[in-house]
GROMACS .gro file of C-alpha atoms in nm:
model
  425
    1SER     CA    1   4.115   3.060   0.148
    2ARG     CA    2   3.822   2.843   0.038
    3VAL     CA    3   3.474   2.931   0.147
    4SER     CA    4   3.251   2.628   0.098
    5ILE     CA    5   3.161   2.328  -0.108
    6ASN     CA    6   2.800   2.437  -0.153
    7GLN     CA    7   2.844   2.433  -0.531
    8THR     CA    8   2.933   2.063  -0.529
    9THR     CA    9   2.642   1.853  -0.655
   10VAL     CA   10   2.571   1.498  -0.761
   11LEU     CA   11   2.529   1.506  -1.137
   12GLN     CA   12   2.224   1.312  -1.250
   13PRO     CA   13   1.977   1.390  -1.526
   14GLY     CA   14   1.698   1.325  -1.277
   15PRO     CA   15   1.586   1.051  -1.037
   16VAL     CA   16   1.749   0.712  -1.095
   17VAL     CA   17   1.534   0.399  -1.121
   18TRP     CA   18   1.615   0.071  -0.948
   19ARG     CA   19   1.371  -0.212  -1.016
   20GLU     CA   20   1.199  -0.389  -0.731
   21ASN     CA   21   1.270  -0.760  -0.662
   22GLN     CA   22   1.632  -0.729  -0.785
   23PRO     CA   23   1.912  -0.870  -0.569
   24PRO     CA   24   2.147  -0.612  -0.411
   25GLY     CA   25   2.378  -0.447  -0.662
   26ILE     CA   26   2.506  -0.125  -0.820
   27ILE     CA   27   2.230   0.133  -0.870
   28THR     CA   28   2.432   0.406  -1.045
   29THR     CA   29   2.776   0.563  -1.072
   30LEU     CA   30   2.804   0.893  -0.887
   31ASN     CA   31   2.950   1.200  -1.055
   32ALA     CA   32   3.008   1.539  -0.897
   33LYS     CA   33   3.131   1.881  -0.996
   34ASP     CA   34   3.292   2.154  -0.789
   35ASN     CA   35   3.265   2.513  -0.906
   36ASP     CA   36   3.558   2.618  -0.686
   37GLY     CA   37   3.786   2.529  -0.978
   38PRO     CA   38   3.967   2.222  -1.113
   39GLU     CA   39   4.242   2.239  -0.850
   40ASN     CA   40   3.976   2.186  -0.582
   41GLY     CA   41   3.771   1.928  -0.771
   42GLY     CA   42   3.801   1.553  -0.810
   43PRO     CA   43   3.869   1.286  -0.753
   44PHE     CA   44   3.581   1.298  -0.508
   45LYS     CA   45   3.514   1.068  -0.217
   46TYR     CA   46   3.153   0.959  -0.164
   47ALA     CA   47   2.971   0.813   0.134
   48ILE     CA   48   2.618   0.785   0.269
   49ALA     CA   49   2.584   1.103   0.475
   50GLY     CA   50   2.600   1.065   0.851
   51SER     CA   51   2.282   1.272   0.871
   52ALA     CA   52   2.090   1.013   0.665
   53SER     CA   53   1.818   0.816   0.842
   54SER     CA   54   1.881   0.466   0.974
   55GLU     CA   55   1.654   0.336   0.696
   56ILE     CA   56   1.872   0.494   0.426
   57GLN     CA   57   2.194   0.374   0.590
   58SER     CA   58   2.063   0.018   0.616
   59LYS     CA   59   1.936  -0.001   0.257
   60PHE     CA   60   2.196   0.195   0.060
   61GLY     CA   61   2.575   0.199   0.049
   62VAL     CA   62   2.862   0.352  -0.146
   63SER     CA   63   3.148   0.152  -0.294
   64GLY     CA   64   3.405   0.377  -0.458
   65ASN     CA   65   3.203   0.589  -0.700
   66ASP     CA   66   2.902   0.356  -0.704
   67LEU     CA   67   2.577   0.388  -0.513
   68THR     CA   68   2.465   0.038  -0.420
   69ALA     CA   69   2.149  -0.133  -0.301
   70LEU     CA   70   2.210  -0.339   0.012
   71VAL     CA   71   1.867  -0.507   0.012
   72THR     CA   72   1.596  -0.622  -0.227
   73PHE     CA   73   1.330  -0.352  -0.259
   74ASP     CA   74   0.952  -0.380  -0.289
   75ARG     CA   75   0.777  -0.088  -0.461
   76GLU     CA   76   0.452  -0.178  -0.289
   77GLU     CA   77   0.630  -0.105   0.040
   78LYS     CA   78   0.777   0.231  -0.069
   79LYS     CA   79   0.796   0.395  -0.410
   80SER     CA   80   1.104   0.618  -0.371
   81TYR     CA   81   1.386   0.717  -0.137
   82GLN     CA   82   1.577   1.041  -0.081
   83VAL     CA   83   1.939   0.932  -0.039
   84GLN     CA   84   2.173   1.186   0.123
   85ILE     CA   85   2.529   1.149  -0.007
   86SER     CA   86   2.834   1.325   0.137
   87ILE     CA   87   3.094   1.443  -0.116
   88THR     CA   88   3.451   1.529  -0.019
   89ASP     CA   89   3.664   1.713  -0.275
   90ASN     CA   90   4.038   1.705  -0.339
   91GLY     CA   91   4.110   2.063  -0.239
   92ILE     CA   92   4.346   2.192   0.026
   93PRO     CA   93   4.197   2.180   0.274
   94ALA     CA   94   3.950   1.913   0.161
   95MET     CA   95   3.588   2.014   0.208
   96THR     CA   96   3.272   1.808   0.238
   97GLY     CA   97   2.917   1.882   0.129
   98THR     CA   98   2.595   1.685   0.109
   99SER     CA   99   2.370   1.627  -0.190
  100THR     CA  100   2.044   1.433  -0.220
  101LEU     CA  101   1.971   1.180  -0.491
  102THR     CA  102   1.620   1.044  -0.552
  103VAL     CA  103   1.605   0.669  -0.610
  104VAL     CA  104   1.275   0.552  -0.758
  105ILE     CA  105   1.187   0.187  -0.704
  106GLY     CA  106   1.070   0.066  -1.044
  107ASP     CA  107   0.757  -0.145  -1.063
  108VAL     CA  108   0.745  -0.509  -1.167
  109ASN     CA  109   0.398  -0.647  -1.232
  110ASP     CA  110   0.392  -0.908  -0.957
  111ASN     CA  111   0.046  -0.856  -0.807
  112ALA     CA  112  -0.281  -0.972  -0.957
  113MET     CA  113  -0.546  -0.703  -0.985
  114LYS     CA  114  -0.886  -0.715  -0.813
  115LYS     CA  115  -1.223  -0.572  -0.912
  116GLY     CA  116  -1.268  -0.201  -0.851
  117SER     CA  117  -1.518   0.082  -0.855
  118SER     CA  118  -1.480   0.455  -0.901
  119ASP     CA  119  -1.685   0.774  -0.921
  120ILE     CA  120  -1.672   1.051  -1.179
  121PHE     CA  121  -1.863   1.378  -1.139
  122ILE     CA  122  -1.895   1.608  -1.439
  123TYR     CA  123  -2.018   1.967  -1.458
  124ASN     CA  124  -2.112   2.030  -1.820
  125TYR     CA  125  -2.109   2.407  -1.878
  126LYS     CA  126  -2.432   2.500  -2.060
  127GLY     CA  127  -2.443   2.139  -2.183
  128GLU     CA  128  -2.189   2.232  -2.451
  129ALA     CA  129  -1.884   2.024  -2.355
  130PRO     CA  130  -1.704   1.865  -2.651
  131ASP     CA  131  -1.583   1.504  -2.645
  132THR     CA  132  -1.400   1.496  -2.311
  133GLU     CA  133  -1.172   1.245  -2.141
  134ILE     CA  134  -1.324   1.203  -1.795
  135GLY     CA  135  -1.107   0.938  -1.627
  136ARG     CA  136  -0.977   0.582  -1.644
  137VAL     CA  137  -1.144   0.258  -1.550
  138TYR     CA  138  -1.017   0.172  -1.201
  139VAL     CA  139  -0.926  -0.171  -1.066
  140GLU     CA  140  -0.757  -0.238  -0.735
  141ASP     CA  141  -0.392  -0.318  -0.805
  142LEU     CA  142  -0.078  -0.276  -0.595
  143ASP     CA  143   0.126  -0.237  -0.914
  144ASP     CA  144   0.114   0.099  -1.088
  145TRP     CA  145   0.341   0.064  -1.393
  146ASP     CA  146   0.146  -0.223  -1.545
  147LEU     CA  147  -0.097  -0.049  -1.781
  148PRO     CA  148   0.063  -0.215  -2.091
  149ASP     CA  149  -0.031  -0.554  -1.941
  150LYS     CA  150  -0.402  -0.467  -1.926
  151THR     CA  151  -0.682  -0.453  -2.182
  152PHE     CA  152  -1.027  -0.304  -2.128
  153ARG     CA  153  -1.369  -0.377  -2.277
  154TRP     CA  154  -1.738  -0.316  -2.212
  155ALA     CA  155  -1.888  -0.584  -1.988
  156ASP     CA  156  -2.183  -0.653  -2.218
  157GLY     CA  157  -1.972  -0.634  -2.534
  158ARG     CA  158  -2.153  -0.324  -2.660
  159SER     CA  159  -2.032   0.035  -2.651
  160HIS     CA  160  -2.239   0.306  -2.480
  161GLU     CA  161  -2.412   0.573  -2.686
  162ASN     CA  162  -2.274   0.851  -2.465
  163PHE     CA  163  -1.927   0.719  -2.379
  164ASP     CA  164  -1.624   0.576  -2.558
  165LEU     CA  165  -1.362   0.343  -2.409
  166SER     CA  166  -0.995   0.303  -2.502
  167ASP     CA  167  -0.921  -0.070  -2.490
  168SER     CA  168  -0.549  -0.009  -2.430
  169THR     CA  169  -0.554   0.266  -2.165
  170GLY     CA  170  -0.898   0.232  -2.005
  171MET     CA  171  -0.966   0.603  -2.062
  172ILE     CA  172  -1.336   0.689  -2.078
  173THR     CA  173  -1.448   0.971  -2.307
  174MET     CA  174  -1.781   1.147  -2.260
  175LEU     CA  175  -1.924   1.230  -2.601
  176ARG     CA  176  -2.058   1.570  -2.700
  177GLY     CA  177  -2.428   1.606  -2.626
  178THR     CA  178  -2.438   1.365  -2.331
  179PRO     CA  179  -2.750   1.460  -2.132
  180GLN     CA  180  -2.763   1.534  -1.761
  181ASP     CA  181  -2.811   1.205  -1.580
  182SER     CA  182  -2.645   0.934  -1.370
  183TYR     CA  183  -2.481   0.646  -1.555
  184LEU     CA  184  -2.359   0.308  -1.429
  185LEU     CA  185  -2.083   0.187  -1.661
  186LYS     CA  186  -1.957  -0.172  -1.634
  187PHE     CA  187  -1.631  -0.303  -1.777
  188LEU     CA  188  -1.413  -0.613  -1.789
  189VAL     CA  189  -1.037  -0.574  -1.745
  190THR     CA  190  -0.795  -0.848  -1.849
  191GLU     CA  191  -0.433  -0.866  -1.732
  192GLU     CA  192  -0.145  -1.096  -1.825
  193ALA     CA  193   0.225  -1.069  -1.735
  194PRO     CA  194   0.528  -1.299  -1.697
  195LEU     CA  195   0.473  -1.327  -1.321
  196ILE     CA  196   0.091  -1.323  -1.336
  197PRO     CA  197  -0.138  -1.566  -1.521
  198ARG     CA  198  -0.409  -1.423  -1.744
  199HIS     CA  199  -0.713  -1.317  -1.542
  200THR     CA  200  -1.018  -1.092  -1.581
  201VAL     CA  201  -1.202  -0.880  -1.324
  202GLU     CA  202  -1.503  -0.649  -1.324
  203ALA     CA  203  -1.487  -0.272  -1.289
  204VAL     CA  204  -1.775  -0.035  -1.224
  205VAL     CA  205  -1.771   0.340  -1.285
  206ASN     CA  206  -2.048   0.564  -1.152
  207VAL     CA  207  -2.074   0.874  -1.371
  208THR     CA  208  -2.286   1.175  -1.279
  209VAL     CA  209  -2.336   1.449  -1.537
  210LYS     CA  210  -2.486   1.781  -1.429
  211VAL     CA  211  -2.544   2.077  -1.658
  212ILE     CA  212  -2.436   2.406  -1.501
  213PRO     CA  213  -2.600   2.718  -1.650
  214GLU     CA  214  -2.416   3.035  -1.743
  215GLU     CA  215  -2.598   3.229  -1.469
  216ALA     CA  216  -2.442   3.003  -1.205
  217VAL     CA  217  -2.091   3.079  -1.328
  218ASP     CA  218  -2.157   3.451  -1.374
  219LYS     CA  219  -2.282   3.479  -1.015
  220SER     CA  220  -2.024   3.249  -0.860
  221GLY     CA  221  -1.814   3.311  -0.553
  222SER     CA  222  -1.450   3.212  -0.538
  223ILE     CA  223  -1.168   3.126  -0.298
  224ARG     CA  224  -0.793   3.084  -0.339
  225PHE     CA  225  -0.658   2.824  -0.095
  226ALA     CA  226  -0.294   2.767   0.003
  227GLY     CA  227  -0.110   2.442   0.055
  228ILE     CA  228  -0.319   2.194  -0.142
  229THR     CA  229  -0.337   2.038  -0.487
  230ALA     CA  230  -0.648   1.983  -0.694
  231GLU     CA  231  -0.612   1.606  -0.645
  232GLU     CA  232  -0.598   1.642  -0.268
  233PHE     CA  233  -0.902   1.870  -0.270
  234ILE     CA  234  -1.130   1.614  -0.439
  235THR     CA  235  -1.000   1.296  -0.270
  236PRO     CA  236  -1.237   1.154  -0.004
  237ASP     CA  237  -1.099   1.093   0.344
  238SER     CA  238  -1.154   0.777   0.551
  239HIS     CA  239  -1.511   0.894   0.618
  240GLY     CA  240  -1.586   0.944   0.250
  241MET     CA  241  -1.576   1.325   0.270
  242SER     CA  242  -1.351   1.533   0.047
  243LYS     CA  243  -1.260   1.894   0.116
  244LYS     CA  244  -1.474   1.980  -0.185
  245SER     CA  245  -1.780   1.813  -0.029
  246MET     CA  246  -1.704   1.975   0.309
  247LEU     CA  247  -1.701   2.319   0.144
  248GLN     CA  248  -2.030   2.240  -0.030
  249ALA     CA  249  -2.192   2.137   0.299
  250ARG     CA  250  -2.073   2.450   0.481
  251LEU     CA  251  -2.199   2.678   0.205
  252ALA     CA  252  -2.541   2.513   0.214
  253ARG     CA  253  -2.563   2.570   0.589
  254TRP     CA  254  -2.439   2.929   0.587
  255LEU     CA  255  -2.667   3.026   0.298
  256ASN     CA  256  -2.964   2.836   0.442
  257THR     CA  257  -3.026   2.634   0.128
  258SER     CA  258  -3.025   2.265   0.041
  259LEU     CA  259  -2.708   2.078  -0.048
  260ASP     CA  260  -2.843   2.013  -0.398
  261ASN     CA  261  -2.864   2.389  -0.454
  262VAL     CA  262  -2.490   2.439  -0.402
  263ASP     CA  263  -2.238   2.356  -0.674
  264VAL     CA  264  -1.860   2.358  -0.639
  265PHE     CA  265  -1.786   2.346  -1.009
  266THR     CA  266  -1.431   2.477  -1.061
  267VAL     CA  267  -1.118   2.330  -0.900
  268LEU     CA  268  -0.794   2.431  -1.072
  269HIS     CA  269  -0.454   2.593  -1.045
  270SER     CA  270  -0.470   2.931  -1.217
  271PRO     CA  271  -0.247   2.959  -1.525
  272HIS     CA  272  -0.154   3.307  -1.398
  273ASN     CA  273  -0.016   3.168  -1.071
  274THR     CA  274   0.317   2.984  -1.077
  275ASN     CA  275   0.265   2.854  -0.722
  276GLN     CA  276   0.103   2.514  -0.779
  277SER     CA  277   0.026   2.477  -0.408
  278GLN     CA  278  -0.235   2.751  -0.444
  279LEU     CA  279  -0.575   2.632  -0.561
  280ASP     CA  280  -0.865   2.832  -0.705
  281VAL     CA  281  -1.216   2.707  -0.628
  282ARG     CA  282  -1.539   2.851  -0.767
  283PHE     CA  283  -1.895   2.782  -0.652
  284SER     CA  284  -2.256   2.897  -0.681
  285ALA     CA  285  -2.575   2.861  -0.480
  286HIS     CA  286  -2.940   2.930  -0.546
  287GLY     CA  287  -3.285   2.938  -0.407
  288SER     CA  288  -3.464   3.103  -0.693
  289PRO     CA  289  -3.283   3.262  -0.871
  290TYR     CA  290  -2.906   3.217  -0.819
  291TYR     CA  291  -2.759   3.417  -0.531
  292ALA     CA  292  -2.530   3.706  -0.618
  293ALA     CA  293  -2.158   3.649  -0.579
  294GLU     CA  294  -2.145   3.917  -0.310
  295LYS     CA  295  -2.384   3.720  -0.089
  296ILE     CA  296  -2.187   3.398  -0.127
  297ASN     CA  297  -1.848   3.562  -0.073
  298ALA     CA  298  -1.982   3.750   0.230
  299ALA     CA  299  -2.087   3.418   0.386
  300ILE     CA  300  -1.733   3.288   0.332
  301VAL     CA  301  -1.574   3.596   0.489
  302GLU     CA  302  -1.810   3.587   0.786
  303ASN     CA  303  -1.731   3.221   0.854
  304GLY     CA  304  -1.371   3.220   0.734
  305ARG     CA  305  -1.214   3.089   1.055
  306GLU     CA  306  -1.459   2.801   1.075
  307LEU     CA  307  -1.391   2.714   0.712
  308GLU     CA  308  -1.014   2.710   0.766
  309ARG     CA  309  -1.052   2.486   1.072
  310THR     CA  310  -1.291   2.249   0.894
  311LEU     CA  311  -1.079   2.208   0.582
  312GLY     CA  312  -0.741   2.243   0.752
  313LEU     CA  313  -0.645   2.497   0.487
  314LYS     CA  314  -0.539   2.860   0.469
  315VAL     CA  315  -0.770   3.092   0.276
  316LEU     CA  316  -0.553   3.337   0.082
  317MET     CA  317  -0.826   3.527  -0.097
  318VAL     CA  318  -1.204   3.544  -0.115
  319ASN     CA  319  -1.327   3.677  -0.451
  320ILE     CA  320  -1.022   3.605  -0.666
  321ASP     CA  321  -0.870   3.932  -0.787
  322GLU     CA  322  -0.574   3.915  -1.025
  323CYS     CA  323  -0.549   4.297  -1.025
  324LEU     CA  324  -0.498   4.318  -0.649
  325VAL     CA  325  -0.119   4.349  -0.667
  326GLU     CA  326  -0.035   4.670  -0.850
  327LYS     CA  327   0.166   4.628  -1.172
  328LEU     CA  328   0.193   4.251  -1.134
  329TYR     CA  329   0.034   4.197  -1.474
  330CYS     CA  330  -0.040   4.548  -1.603
  331GLU     CA  331   0.152   4.874  -1.590
  332SER     CA  332  -0.158   5.090  -1.548
  333SER     CA  333  -0.515   4.974  -1.614
  334CYS     CA  334  -0.618   4.629  -1.493
  335THR     CA  335  -0.960   4.467  -1.511
  336ASN     CA  336  -1.062   4.121  -1.392
  337PHE     CA  337  -1.238   3.920  -1.661
  338LEU     CA  338  -1.394   3.580  -1.590
  339ASN     CA  339  -1.295   3.364  -1.886
  340LYS     CA  340  -1.539   3.072  -1.917
  341SER     CA  341  -1.462   2.781  -2.146
  342ASN     CA  342  -1.684   2.504  -2.278
  343VAL     CA  343  -1.377   2.279  -2.259
  344PRO     CA  344  -1.382   2.130  -1.907
  345SER     CA  345  -1.099   2.115  -1.655
  346ALA     CA  346  -1.039   1.761  -1.527
  347VAL     CA  347  -0.882   1.635  -1.204
  348HIS     CA  348  -0.810   1.261  -1.180
  349THR     CA  349  -0.731   1.033  -0.888
  350ASN     CA  350  -0.756   0.654  -0.872
  351THR     CA  351  -1.110   0.623  -0.740
  352THR     CA  352  -1.244   0.975  -0.794
  353SER     CA  353  -1.243   1.206  -1.094
  354PHE     CA  354  -1.385   1.555  -1.111
  355VAL     CA  355  -1.453   1.728  -1.441
  356GLY     CA  356  -1.541   2.090  -1.378
  357VAL     CA  357  -1.591   2.421  -1.551
  358LYS     CA  358  -1.272   2.590  -1.667
  359ALA     CA  359  -1.345   2.938  -1.535
  360VAL     CA  360  -1.033   3.149  -1.491
  361VAL     CA  361  -0.999   3.512  -1.385
  362ASP     CA  362  -0.783   3.684  -1.647
  363PRO     CA  363  -0.619   4.022  -1.574
  364LEU     CA  364  -0.686   4.242  -1.877
  365CYS     CA  365  -0.481   4.559  -1.914
  366ASN     CA  366  -0.780   4.758  -2.033
  367CYS     CA  367  -1.059   4.947  -1.862
  368ASN     CA  368  -1.312   4.901  -2.140
  369VAL     CA  369  -1.378   4.528  -2.142
  370PRO     CA  370  -1.693   4.438  -2.339
  371GLN     CA  371  -1.943   4.273  -2.109
  372LYS     CA  372  -2.253   4.075  -2.190
  373VAL     CA  373  -2.570   4.277  -2.127
  374VAL     CA  374  -2.727   4.148  -1.805
  375CYS     CA  375  -3.069   4.275  -1.698
  376TYR     CA  376  -3.187   4.223  -1.341
  377ASN     CA  377  -3.529   4.214  -1.177
  378GLY     CA  378  -3.713   4.085  -1.481
  379GLY     CA  379  -3.558   4.329  -1.728
  380THR     CA  380  -3.523   4.242  -2.096
  381PRO     CA  381  -3.205   4.298  -2.305
  382VAL     CA  382  -3.268   4.524  -2.605
  383GLY     CA  383  -2.949   4.566  -2.804
  384ASP     CA  384  -2.684   4.688  -2.561
  385MET     CA  385  -2.941   4.825  -2.314
  386CYS     CA  386  -3.211   4.693  -2.082
  387GLU     CA  387  -3.585   4.747  -2.091
  388CYS     CA  388  -3.690   4.753  -1.726
  389THR     CA  389  -4.013   4.705  -1.536
  390GLU     CA  390  -4.154   4.986  -1.325
  391GLY     CA  391  -3.953   5.076  -1.017
  392TYR     CA  392  -3.617   4.952  -1.146
  393ASP     CA  393  -3.432   5.247  -1.293
  394GLY     CA  394  -3.066   5.143  -1.309
  395PRO     CA  395  -2.891   5.078  -1.643
  396HIS     CA  396  -2.925   4.705  -1.574
  397CYS     CA  397  -3.264   4.739  -1.403
  398GLU     CA  398  -3.107   4.771  -1.059
  399ILE     CA  399  -3.264   4.954  -0.769
  400VAL     CA  400  -3.071   5.282  -0.759
  401GLY     CA  401  -3.192   5.396  -0.419
  402ILE     CA  402  -3.245   5.206  -0.098
  403GLY     CA  403  -3.335   5.300   0.257
  404PHE     CA  404  -3.318   5.121   0.590
  405VAL     CA  405  -3.511   5.116   0.912
  406GLY     CA  406  -3.310   5.003   1.213
  407ASN     CA  407  -3.005   4.786   1.142
  408GLY     CA  408  -3.056   4.714   0.772
  409TRP     CA  409  -2.779   4.653   0.523
  410ALA     CA  410  -2.717   4.574   0.156
  411LEU     CA  411  -2.441   4.399  -0.040
  412TYR     CA  412  -2.294   4.537  -0.361
  413PRO     CA  413  -2.004   4.440  -0.588
  414PRO     CA  414  -1.675   4.599  -0.478
  415PHE     CA  415  -1.548   4.908  -0.655
  416SER     CA  416  -1.288   4.832  -0.919
  417SER     CA  417  -1.002   5.075  -0.965
  418CYS     CA  418  -0.893   5.147  -1.319
  419GLU     CA  419  -0.645   5.414  -1.430
  420ASP     CA  420  -0.710   5.733  -1.228
  421SER     CA  421  -1.019   5.648  -1.026
  422HIS     CA  422  -1.173   5.876  -0.766
  423ILE     CA  423  -1.444   5.763  -0.526
  424SER     CA  424  -1.634   6.000  -0.300
  425LEU     CA  425  -1.909   5.920  -0.054
   0.00000   0.00000   0.00000
């Protein structure tokens, strides 16, 4: 007896493209395979699945082995469709399965562009970023496959000393050594296509460059969120607030500091995490000096439910720890190492770009990871040791003893377990 037709699939190298504005016609020829064996294979019979939506059934049809368009499509109305196709094989008894084919509506440049403006925020780690692509010049345009029809130039005809422009792609490059400041960049964009006469519009890009010191990154807190992409995290909502700016505002309130003293400077998908719906975010805050990571992370933990409600996101982890799951990366020893790069990590959307610090927690399978000598409480590094002021006796000029009266408390970094560790209190 035959079990199922679950192995029957529509064979396509990927989504098929059907150009907008075309009259109804044949989109593609359908091909299927059946792993039950040749005696139960083709010829196959195809049809739009009965479970398909009324929209799919009204816009797509099947004639023999051909998927057809029943209407003229407009990409500006919808960019793609998931078409459910039922496939009946030639076995005894005949069996039917359903497969989904993605039909992408190809763009035709049939809309004139309008002037546009965009914002780019850049965190320049220690001011040492190399030449960096920071985002494209944005103009308002319903078409999105029309870049070859556009050319870009500086509005005043002169290039900027801190930025380069690609005249063919509109990509802006921040040059090495660009100082911390706000920059108003103005461009002219020209477009010409068979359906659109030659025209030129203005485009304005507001660029903010902020230098982030090493201390801020070393003392940063971190969160791993679930169910969001980097692009979604930086995109403003209808009120002009992104989830990134909401997080910044909450941190400022919980830490009782000004908004300008809080920086959310890393937004990326960790290269160690294959789940691209999980997002790592890193941030710092300061009065004078920068707050310790433990203080920032504690504020997140204390207000975790409020943060999840505000952002509409699930917090998977506070203080990102790649050694948390035993033997995921290392058989025995595992140490978290914050790998900081001068090469930024960029996230681009149409009207907003964010260029942040590429700071990634790497799991190192070694207990003895060389660390930079850090001296606290006014201590001075001397070789691989610290010279401390009176009253600070720890190896890094920490206070090694503390007492409390009443309900006092103190925050310390968590213990890290490496090889055979034993902790006694």
